[in-house]
DNA sequence: GCCAACGTTGGC
DNA sequence: GCCAACGTTGGC
């Protein structure tokens, strides 16, 4: 199957694309939304590409590209009582929350802002617009190419 | 299974 | 900081 495309959000105050550029690879922990989890656990494949989206930022924008670098693994933060993402209802025998490793690919010189996306007729059906609160979402190939074009990366 | 109350995300 | 959208929880 052809590689699929995704968009994954992070608040840059918490973890930015510059942090990923420094770390090279990171585990995308802390996702506590079932749809987002299902996409990571069931649908992502090693080698898929994902946009790194900076949410809650000025401006919020697609900041660059990363590659899915592992199959989904249980998120250890769910079992750590001291962690912000601790989930007392998750059973270690049957973990509730999963996430993948992502690998830095590149950072855009010209990030594509949410306003840019909303202003572009070809992107009006993007999940970023239609499902604003979903933090891991699929991107159609045509949308992927269009965002790259807006970023001047094609 | 419905739905009101509540909590969180994230744009503005 | 506000608040709309919407996901989750829990009472019934």
Coordinates of C-alpha atoms (C1' of nucleotides) in Angstrom, one line a residue:
Chain A
X1 CA 0.0 0.0 0.0
X2 CA 1.2 3.5 -0.8
X3 CA 2.4 5.6 2.1
X4 CA -0.3 7.5 3.8
X5 CA -0.3 11.1 5.0
X6 CA -1.2 12.5 8.4
X7 CA -1.2 15.7 10.4
X8 CA -0.2 15.7 14.1
X9 CA -0.6 18.6 16.4
X10 CA 1.5 19.9 19.2
X11 CA 1.6 23.1 21.1
X12 CA 5.1 24.5 20.4
X13 CA 5.4 25.7 24.0
X14 CA 5.2 22.0 25.0
X15 CA 7.0 20.4 22.0
X16 CA 8.0 22.2 18.8
X17 CA 9.4 21.2 15.5
X18 CA 12.7 22.7 16.6
X19 CA 12.7 20.3 19.5
X20 CA 12.1 17.4 17.1
X21 CA 14.9 18.7 14.8
X22 CA 17.2 18.5 17.9
X23 CA 15.9 15.1 19.1
X24 CA 15.7 13.6 15.6
X25 CA 13.1 11.0 16.9
X26 CA 10.5 11.3 19.6
X27 CA 7.6 9.2 21.0
X28 CA 4.3 11.0 20.4
X29 CA 3.0 10.5 23.9
X30 CA 0.1 12.1 25.7
X31 CA -2.6 11.6 23.1
X32 CA -5.9 11.0 25.1
X33 CA -8.5 11.0 22.4
X34 CA -9.8 7.7 21.0
X35 CA -10.0 8.7 17.4
X36 CA -6.5 10.0 17.4
X37 CA -5.3 6.8 19.2
X38 CA -7.1 4.5 16.8
X39 CA -5.4 6.2 13.8
X40 CA -1.9 5.8 15.4
X41 CA -2.5 2.3 16.6
X42 CA -4.5 0.8 13.7
X43 CA -3.8 2.9 10.6
X44 CA -0.3 4.3 10.7
X45 CA 2.6 2.5 9.0
X46 CA 6.3 2.9 9.3
X47 CA 7.4 5.2 6.5
X48 CA 4.1 7.2 6.4
X49 CA 4.6 11.0 6.4
X50 CA 3.0 13.5 8.7
X51 CA 2.8 17.2 8.9
X52 CA 3.9 18.7 12.2
X53 CA 1.3 21.3 13.1
X54 CA 1.9 24.0 15.7
X55 CA -1.4 24.5 17.6
X56 CA -2.2 27.3 20.0
X57 CA 0.5 29.4 18.4
X58 CA 0.8 32.8 16.7
X59 CA 0.0 31.9 14.1
X60 CA -1.0 28.2 14.3
X61 CA 0.6 26.6 11.3
X62 CA 1.9 23.5 9.5
X63 CA 5.5 23.8 10.4
X64 CA 7.2 20.9 8.7
X65 CA 7.3 17.2 8.0
X66 CA 8.1 14.1 9.9
X67 CA 8.1 10.4 9.2
X68 CA 6.3 7.6 11.2
X69 CA 9.2 5.6 12.6
X70 CA 7.6 2.8 14.6
X71 CA 4.4 0.8 15.0
X72 CA 2.2 1.9 17.9
X73 CA 3.5 1.1 21.4
X74 CA 1.7 1.5 24.8
X75 CA 2.2 5.1 26.1
X76 CA 4.1 4.6 29.4
X77 CA 2.9 8.0 30.7
X78 CA -0.6 6.4 31.3
X79 CA 0.9 4.3 34.1
X80 CA 3.0 7.0 35.8
X81 CA 1.1 8.4 38.7
X82 CA 3.2 11.5 38.7
X83 CA 2.7 12.2 35.0
X84 CA 0.2 14.7 33.8
X85 CA -1.2 12.1 31.4
X86 CA -1.6 9.4 34.1
X87 CA -4.8 7.4 33.5
X88 CA -5.9 5.4 36.6
X89 CA -8.4 3.4 34.5
X90 CA -5.9 2.0 32.1
X91 CA -4.9 -1.6 32.8
X92 CA -1.2 -2.5 32.2
X93 CA -2.4 -5.9 30.8
X94 CA -4.6 -4.0 28.3
X95 CA -3.2 -0.5 27.8
X96 CA -5.7 2.1 26.7
X97 CA -3.3 4.6 25.1
X98 CA -0.9 4.0 22.3
X99 CA 1.4 6.2 20.3
X100 CA 4.1 6.0 17.6
X101 CA 7.7 7.2 17.2
X102 CA 8.1 10.0 14.7
X103 CA 11.3 11.1 13.0
X104 CA 12.2 14.6 11.9
X105 CA 12.2 15.1 8.2
X106 CA 12.3 18.8 7.6
X107 CA 11.1 22.2 8.7
X108 CA 9.3 24.6 6.3
X109 CA 11.0 27.9 5.6
X110 CA 7.4 29.2 5.1
X111 CA 5.0 27.6 7.5
X112 CA 1.4 27.3 6.2
X113 CA -0.9 29.0 8.7
X114 CA -4.4 27.9 9.5
X115 CA -5.6 31.1 7.9
X116 CA -3.8 30.1 4.7
X117 CA -5.4 26.7 4.8
X118 CA -8.9 28.2 5.4
X119 CA -8.4 30.7 2.6
X120 CA -7.5 28.0 0.1
X121 CA -10.5 26.5 -1.7
X122 CA -8.6 23.2 -2.5
X123 CA -8.2 22.7 1.3
X124 CA -11.7 23.4 2.5
X125 CA -12.4 19.8 3.3
X126 CA -9.3 19.2 5.3
X127 CA -9.8 17.6 8.7
X128 CA -7.8 20.5 10.1
X129 CA -10.8 22.7 9.2
X130 CA -13.6 20.2 9.5
X131 CA -12.5 18.4 12.7
X132 CA -10.7 21.2 14.4
X133 CA -10.2 19.4 17.7
X134 CA -8.8 16.2 16.4
X135 CA -5.0 16.1 17.2
X136 CA -4.0 13.3 14.9
X137 CA -5.8 13.3 11.6
X138 CA -5.5 11.8 8.0
X139 CA -4.5 14.0 5.1
X140 CA -5.5 13.2 1.5
X141 CA -2.7 13.0 -1.1
X142 CA -4.1 16.0 -2.9
X143 CA -4.2 18.0 0.3
X144 CA -0.6 16.9 1.1
X145 CA 0.6 18.2 -2.2
X146 CA -1.3 21.4 -2.0
X147 CA 0.0 22.3 1.5
X148 CA 3.6 21.6 0.2
X149 CA 2.9 24.0 -2.7
X150 CA 1.7 26.7 -0.3
X151 CA 4.8 26.2 1.7
X152 CA 6.9 26.6 -1.4
X153 CA 8.3 23.1 -0.9
X154 CA 7.2 21.5 -4.2
Chain B
dG1 C1' -29.2 4.1 25.8
dC2 C1' -30.2 9.0 26.7
dC3 C1' -28.6 13.2 27.8
dA4 C1' -27.1 16.8 31.2
dA5 C1' -23.0 18.3 33.3
dC6 C1' -18.5 18.7 32.9
dG7 C1' -13.7 19.0 31.0
dT8 C1' -10.6 20.0 27.2
dT9 C1' -8.9 21.8 22.8
dG10 C1' -7.6 25.4 20.4
dG11 C1' -8.9 29.6 17.6
dC12 C1' -9.3 34.2 18.2
Chain C
dG1 C1' -8.7 35.3 28.7
dC2 C1' -12.9 34.0 26.5
dC3 C1' -15.7 30.7 24.7
dA4 C1' -17.5 27.5 20.9
dA5 C1' -17.2 22.9 19.7
dC6 C1' -17.2 18.6 21.0
dG7 C1' -15.6 14.5 23.6
dT8 C1' -16.3 12.0 28.1
dT9 C1' -18.6 10.7 32.3
dG10 C1' -22.2 9.2 35.1
dG11 C1' -27.0 9.3 36.8
dC12 C1' -31.2 7.4 35.6

